[in-house]
């Protein structure tokens, strides 16, 4: 059995690479969510004319990894307190969002965000949007598996590698044995 989760938290290259580290994640695909234009392209999304966020859609085995675990990793690899920004990337396409696929995902995400707010876990108010998924548009092929294809890329070294290191260290029990 496979379930689907969709997250936006800055550049999709970084989110995709980090989530693919996890045991039970069968695939992670970079794409676009939350906009008002059919079949958007990267240049349009970067111009902020489509309303889309860079997002990653994850197919996972819930018997091997839970949605709650995916949420915890997601909130560890990006900053959910900065509106329309992640690291050096600025614009609405880099917003923090969870595109939930069912009411259970919505409730788990809402409860997680509320618990973090109540605990002051991030210091600042969280800006993560919780939105029912309408459509996920797969990004252009050159964006897929970008970190795997170009690990020496300066952006990947500076931004994706630290996120992978954090996942491998903090969530060692969730990382696939073939990836450590």
PDB file of C-alpha atoms in Angstrom:
ATOM      1  CA  UNK A   1       0.000   0.000   0.000  1.00  0.00           C
ATOM      2  CA  UNK A   2       1.294   3.456  -0.889  1.00  0.00           C
ATOM      3  CA  UNK A   3       0.212   6.861   0.372  1.00  0.00           C
ATOM      4  CA  UNK A   4       0.986  10.320  -0.924  1.00  0.00           C
ATOM      5  CA  UNK A   5       2.183  13.437   0.891  1.00  0.00           C
ATOM      6  CA  UNK A   6       3.023  16.834  -0.623  1.00  0.00           C
ATOM      7  CA  UNK A   7       5.246  19.466   0.977  1.00  0.00           C
ATOM      8  CA  UNK A   8       6.607  22.879  -0.010  1.00  0.00           C
ATOM      9  CA  UNK A   9       9.488  24.331   1.960  1.00  0.00           C
ATOM     10  CA  UNK A  10      11.837  26.314  -0.224  1.00  0.00           C
ATOM     11  CA  UNK A  11      13.758  24.969  -3.192  1.00  0.00           C
ATOM     12  CA  UNK A  12      12.349  21.612  -4.221  1.00  0.00           C
ATOM     13  CA  UNK A  13      15.840  20.232  -4.897  1.00  0.00           C
ATOM     14  CA  UNK A  14      16.629  20.367  -1.175  1.00  0.00           C
ATOM     15  CA  UNK A  15      13.286  19.035   0.057  1.00  0.00           C
ATOM     16  CA  UNK A  16      13.331  16.199  -2.483  1.00  0.00           C
ATOM     17  CA  UNK A  17      16.891  15.146  -1.630  1.00  0.00           C
ATOM     18  CA  UNK A  18      16.225  15.118   2.119  1.00  0.00           C
ATOM     19  CA  UNK A  19      12.945  13.194   1.957  1.00  0.00           C
ATOM     20  CA  UNK A  20      14.411  10.590  -0.410  1.00  0.00           C
ATOM     21  CA  UNK A  21      16.812   9.667   2.398  1.00  0.00           C
ATOM     22  CA  UNK A  22      14.014   8.122   4.420  1.00  0.00           C
ATOM     23  CA  UNK A  23      13.286   4.426   4.591  1.00  0.00           C
ATOM     24  CA  UNK A  24       9.786   3.816   3.269  1.00  0.00           C
ATOM     25  CA  UNK A  25       9.843   6.753   0.858  1.00  0.00           C
ATOM     26  CA  UNK A  26       9.365   5.097  -2.499  1.00  0.00           C
ATOM     27  CA  UNK A  27       9.641   8.250  -4.602  1.00  0.00           C
ATOM     28  CA  UNK A  28       9.930  11.999  -4.266  1.00  0.00           C
ATOM     29  CA  UNK A  29       9.027  14.146  -7.246  1.00  0.00           C
ATOM     30  CA  UNK A  30       9.675  17.860  -7.655  1.00  0.00           C
ATOM     31  CA  UNK A  31       6.811  19.941  -8.972  1.00  0.00           C
ATOM     32  CA  UNK A  32       4.418  22.801  -8.421  1.00  0.00           C
ATOM     33  CA  UNK A  33       1.326  23.170  -6.245  1.00  0.00           C
ATOM     34  CA  UNK A  34      -1.171  25.747  -5.145  1.00  0.00           C
ATOM     35  CA  UNK A  35      -1.402  27.998  -8.163  1.00  0.00           C
ATOM     36  CA  UNK A  36      -4.024  29.113 -10.643  1.00  0.00           C
ATOM     37  CA  UNK A  37      -2.326  28.257 -13.978  1.00  0.00           C
ATOM     38  CA  UNK A  38      -2.490  24.852 -15.639  1.00  0.00           C
ATOM     39  CA  UNK A  39       0.824  23.108 -16.299  1.00  0.00           C
ATOM     40  CA  UNK A  40       3.134  25.892 -15.112  1.00  0.00           C
ATOM     41  CA  UNK A  41       6.789  26.038 -16.055  1.00  0.00           C
ATOM     42  CA  UNK A  42       9.745  26.924 -13.881  1.00  0.00           C
ATOM     43  CA  UNK A  43      10.285  30.369 -15.397  1.00  0.00           C
ATOM     44  CA  UNK A  44       6.613  31.295 -14.904  1.00  0.00           C
ATOM     45  CA  UNK A  45       6.652  30.061 -11.320  1.00  0.00           C
ATOM     46  CA  UNK A  46       9.851  32.028 -10.589  1.00  0.00           C
ATOM     47  CA  UNK A  47       8.210  35.182 -11.960  1.00  0.00           C
ATOM     48  CA  UNK A  48       5.493  34.655  -9.328  1.00  0.00           C
ATOM     49  CA  UNK A  49       2.718  34.960 -11.915  1.00  0.00           C
ATOM     50  CA  UNK A  50       1.176  31.510 -11.406  1.00  0.00           C
ATOM     51  CA  UNK A  51       0.634  31.381  -7.651  1.00  0.00           C
ATOM     52  CA  UNK A  52       2.456  28.036  -7.405  1.00  0.00           C
ATOM     53  CA  UNK A  53       4.939  26.906  -4.796  1.00  0.00           C
ATOM     54  CA  UNK A  54       7.876  24.634  -5.523  1.00  0.00           C
ATOM     55  CA  UNK A  55       6.703  21.408  -3.927  1.00  0.00           C
ATOM     56  CA  UNK A  56       7.681  17.777  -3.544  1.00  0.00           C
ATOM     57  CA  UNK A  57       5.217  14.922  -3.800  1.00  0.00           C
ATOM     58  CA  UNK A  58       6.217  11.841  -1.838  1.00  0.00           C
ATOM     59  CA  UNK A  59       4.957   8.318  -2.358  1.00  0.00           C
ATOM     60  CA  UNK A  60       5.586   6.358   0.825  1.00  0.00           C
ATOM     61  CA  UNK A  61       4.809   3.068   2.529  1.00  0.00           C
ATOM     62  CA  UNK A  62       2.915   3.880   5.759  1.00  0.00           C
ATOM     63  CA  UNK A  63       3.959   0.500   7.185  1.00  0.00           C
ATOM     64  CA  UNK A  64       7.592   1.685   7.041  1.00  0.00           C
ATOM     65  CA  UNK A  65       7.307   5.405   7.756  1.00  0.00           C
ATOM     66  CA  UNK A  66       4.452   7.395   9.196  1.00  0.00           C
ATOM     67  CA  UNK A  67       3.032  10.686   8.010  1.00  0.00           C
ATOM     68  CA  UNK A  68       3.914  12.053  11.458  1.00  0.00           C
ATOM     69  CA  UNK A  69       7.570  11.125  10.824  1.00  0.00           C
ATOM     70  CA  UNK A  70       7.456  12.842   7.433  1.00  0.00           C
ATOM     71  CA  UNK A  71       6.055  15.960   9.110  1.00  0.00           C
ATOM     72  CA  UNK A  72       8.818  15.988  11.701  1.00  0.00           C
ATOM     73  CA  UNK A  73      11.517  15.684   9.048  1.00  0.00           C
ATOM     74  CA  UNK A  74       9.845  18.322   6.870  1.00  0.00           C
ATOM     75  CA  UNK A  75       9.743  20.814   9.722  1.00  0.00           C
ATOM     76  CA  UNK A  76      13.394  20.088  10.505  1.00  0.00           C
ATOM     77  CA  UNK A  77      14.717  20.738   6.985  1.00  0.00           C
ATOM     78  CA  UNK A  78      13.190  24.147   6.409  1.00  0.00           C
ATOM     79  CA  UNK A  79      12.311  27.301   8.316  1.00  0.00           C
ATOM     80  CA  UNK A  80       8.537  27.405   8.812  1.00  0.00           C
ATOM     81  CA  UNK A  81       8.648  30.888  10.322  1.00  0.00           C
ATOM     82  CA  UNK A  82       9.811  32.954   7.355  1.00  0.00           C
ATOM     83  CA  UNK A  83       7.134  33.968   4.890  1.00  0.00           C
ATOM     84  CA  UNK A  84       8.015  33.333   1.240  1.00  0.00           C
ATOM     85  CA  UNK A  85      11.638  32.580   1.996  1.00  0.00           C
ATOM     86  CA  UNK A  86      13.992  29.689   2.636  1.00  0.00           C
ATOM     87  CA  UNK A  87      17.656  30.545   3.022  1.00  0.00           C
ATOM     88  CA  UNK A  88      18.762  32.623   0.038  1.00  0.00           C
ATOM     89  CA  UNK A  89      15.590  31.892  -1.943  1.00  0.00           C
ATOM     90  CA  UNK A  90      12.963  34.621  -1.757  1.00  0.00           C
ATOM     91  CA  UNK A  91       9.518  34.679  -3.356  1.00  0.00           C
ATOM     92  CA  UNK A  92       6.079  33.185  -2.878  1.00  0.00           C
ATOM     93  CA  UNK A  93       7.172  30.044  -4.751  1.00  0.00           C
ATOM     94  CA  UNK A  94       9.411  29.241  -1.749  1.00  0.00           C
ATOM     95  CA  UNK A  95       6.640  29.426   0.863  1.00  0.00           C
ATOM     96  CA  UNK A  96       6.148  26.811   3.531  1.00  0.00           C
ATOM     97  CA  UNK A  97       3.045  24.732   2.813  1.00  0.00           C
ATOM     98  CA  UNK A  98       1.555  21.330   3.369  1.00  0.00           C
ATOM     99  CA  UNK A  99      -0.837  20.189   0.657  1.00  0.00           C
ATOM    100  CA  UNK A 100      -2.853  17.581   2.483  1.00  0.00           C
ATOM    101  CA  UNK A 101      -4.495  14.685   0.666  1.00  0.00           C
ATOM    102  CA  UNK A 102      -7.088  13.772   3.291  1.00  0.00           C
ATOM    103  CA  UNK A 103      -8.555  14.924   6.587  1.00  0.00           C
ATOM    104  CA  UNK A 104      -6.193  12.742   8.628  1.00  0.00           C
ATOM    105  CA  UNK A 105      -3.170  14.481   7.080  1.00  0.00           C
ATOM    106  CA  UNK A 106      -4.796  17.874   7.650  1.00  0.00           C
ATOM    107  CA  UNK A 107      -5.464  17.087  11.303  1.00  0.00           C
ATOM    108  CA  UNK A 108      -1.974  15.681  11.934  1.00  0.00           C
ATOM    109  CA  UNK A 109      -0.348  18.712  10.291  1.00  0.00           C
ATOM    110  CA  UNK A 110      -2.582  21.190  12.128  1.00  0.00           C
ATOM    111  CA  UNK A 111      -1.882  19.474  15.451  1.00  0.00           C
ATOM    112  CA  UNK A 112       1.868  19.494  14.763  1.00  0.00           C
ATOM    113  CA  UNK A 113       1.853  23.204  13.920  1.00  0.00           C
ATOM    114  CA  UNK A 114      -0.252  23.973  17.006  1.00  0.00           C
ATOM    115  CA  UNK A 115       2.061  21.952  19.258  1.00  0.00           C
ATOM    116  CA  UNK A 116       5.066  23.849  17.912  1.00  0.00           C
ATOM    117  CA  UNK A 117       3.287  27.160  18.393  1.00  0.00           C
ATOM    118  CA  UNK A 118       2.275  26.231  21.949  1.00  0.00           C
ATOM    119  CA  UNK A 119       5.796  25.111  22.864  1.00  0.00           C
ATOM    120  CA  UNK A 120       7.507  28.063  21.226  1.00  0.00           C
ATOM    121  CA  UNK A 121       9.637  25.457  19.462  1.00  0.00           C
ATOM    122  CA  UNK A 122      10.620  27.764  16.614  1.00  0.00           C
ATOM    123  CA  UNK A 123      10.780  31.034  18.508  1.00  0.00           C
ATOM    124  CA  UNK A 124       8.674  32.897  15.958  1.00  0.00           C
ATOM    125  CA  UNK A 125       5.125  32.265  14.718  1.00  0.00           C
ATOM    126  CA  UNK A 126       4.844  29.571  12.068  1.00  0.00           C
ATOM    127  CA  UNK A 127       3.653  30.648   8.625  1.00  0.00           C
ATOM    128  CA  UNK A 128       3.172  27.193   7.101  1.00  0.00           C
ATOM    129  CA  UNK A 129       0.021  27.043   4.994  1.00  0.00           C
ATOM    130  CA  UNK A 130      -2.260  23.998   5.262  1.00  0.00           C
ATOM    131  CA  UNK A 131      -4.072  23.618   1.954  1.00  0.00           C
ATOM    132  CA  UNK A 132      -6.119  20.804   0.452  1.00  0.00           C
ATOM    133  CA  UNK A 133      -4.271  19.588  -2.610  1.00  0.00           C
ATOM    134  CA  UNK A 134      -5.990  20.329  -5.877  1.00  0.00           C
ATOM    135  CA  UNK A 135      -3.348  19.456  -8.421  1.00  0.00           C
ATOM    136  CA  UNK A 136       0.351  18.636  -8.461  1.00  0.00           C
ATOM    137  CA  UNK A 137       2.234  19.513 -11.615  1.00  0.00           C
ATOM    138  CA  UNK A 138       5.478  17.606 -12.188  1.00  0.00           C
ATOM    139  CA  UNK A 139       8.425  19.944 -12.757  1.00  0.00           C
ATOM    140  CA  UNK A 140      10.660  19.754 -15.793  1.00  0.00           C
ATOM    141  CA  UNK A 141      12.894  16.676 -16.019  1.00  0.00           C
ATOM    142  CA  UNK A 142      16.107  18.562 -15.245  1.00  0.00           C
ATOM    143  CA  UNK A 143      14.731  19.354 -11.759  1.00  0.00           C
ATOM    144  CA  UNK A 144      14.109  15.691 -10.898  1.00  0.00           C
ATOM    145  CA  UNK A 145      16.803  14.061  -8.732  1.00  0.00           C
ATOM    146  CA  UNK A 146      18.812  17.267  -9.114  1.00  0.00           C
ATOM    147  CA  UNK A 147      20.986  16.697  -6.048  1.00  0.00           C
ATOM    148  CA  UNK A 148      21.783  13.132  -7.132  1.00  0.00           C
ATOM    149  CA  UNK A 149      22.701  14.328 -10.607  1.00  0.00           C
ATOM    150  CA  UNK A 150      24.706  17.371  -9.491  1.00  0.00           C
ATOM    151  CA  UNK A 151      26.006  16.941  -5.925  1.00  0.00           C
ATOM    152  CA  UNK A 152      28.995  19.189  -6.682  1.00  0.00           C
ATOM    153  CA  UNK A 153      26.738  22.073  -7.751  1.00  0.00           C
ATOM    154  CA  UNK A 154      27.498  25.078  -5.517  1.00  0.00           C
ATOM    155  CA  UNK A 155      23.840  25.533  -4.529  1.00  0.00           C
ATOM    156  CA  UNK A 156      23.550  21.848  -3.603  1.00  0.00           C
ATOM    157  CA  UNK A 157      26.768  21.912  -1.562  1.00  0.00           C
ATOM    158  CA  UNK A 158      25.672  25.014   0.327  1.00  0.00           C
ATOM    159  CA  UNK A 159      21.987  24.221   0.864  1.00  0.00           C
ATOM    160  CA  UNK A 160      21.032  20.605   0.137  1.00  0.00           C
ATOM    161  CA  UNK A 161      24.036  18.880   1.724  1.00  0.00           C
ATOM    162  CA  UNK A 162      23.502  20.476   5.157  1.00  0.00           C
ATOM    163  CA  UNK A 163      19.860  19.388   5.088  1.00  0.00           C
ATOM    164  CA  UNK A 164      20.864  15.822   4.230  1.00  0.00           C
ATOM    165  CA  UNK A 165      23.466  15.837   6.997  1.00  0.00           C
ATOM    166  CA  UNK A 166      20.834  17.025   9.474  1.00  0.00           C
ATOM    167  CA  UNK A 167      18.414  14.275   8.401  1.00  0.00           C
ATOM    168  CA  UNK A 168      21.105  11.575   8.579  1.00  0.00           C
ATOM    169  CA  UNK A 169      22.187  12.661  12.048  1.00  0.00           C
ATOM    170  CA  UNK A 170      18.880  13.577  13.659  1.00  0.00           C
ATOM    171  CA  UNK A 171      16.767  10.833  12.046  1.00  0.00           C
ATOM    172  CA  UNK A 172      19.294   8.003  11.705  1.00  0.00           C
ATOM    173  CA  UNK A 173      16.613   5.458  12.618  1.00  0.00           C
ATOM    174  CA  UNK A 174      14.487   6.627   9.664  1.00  0.00           C
ATOM    175  CA  UNK A 175      17.235   6.818   7.056  1.00  0.00           C
ATOM    176  CA  UNK A 176      17.375   3.969   4.561  1.00  0.00           C
ATOM    177  CA  UNK A 177      20.330   1.674   5.152  1.00  0.00           C
ATOM    178  CA  UNK A 178      21.437   2.036   1.534  1.00  0.00           C
ATOM    179  CA  UNK A 179      21.732   5.818   1.987  1.00  0.00           C
ATOM    180  CA  UNK A 180      23.872   6.125   5.119  1.00  0.00           C
TER     181      UNK A 180
END
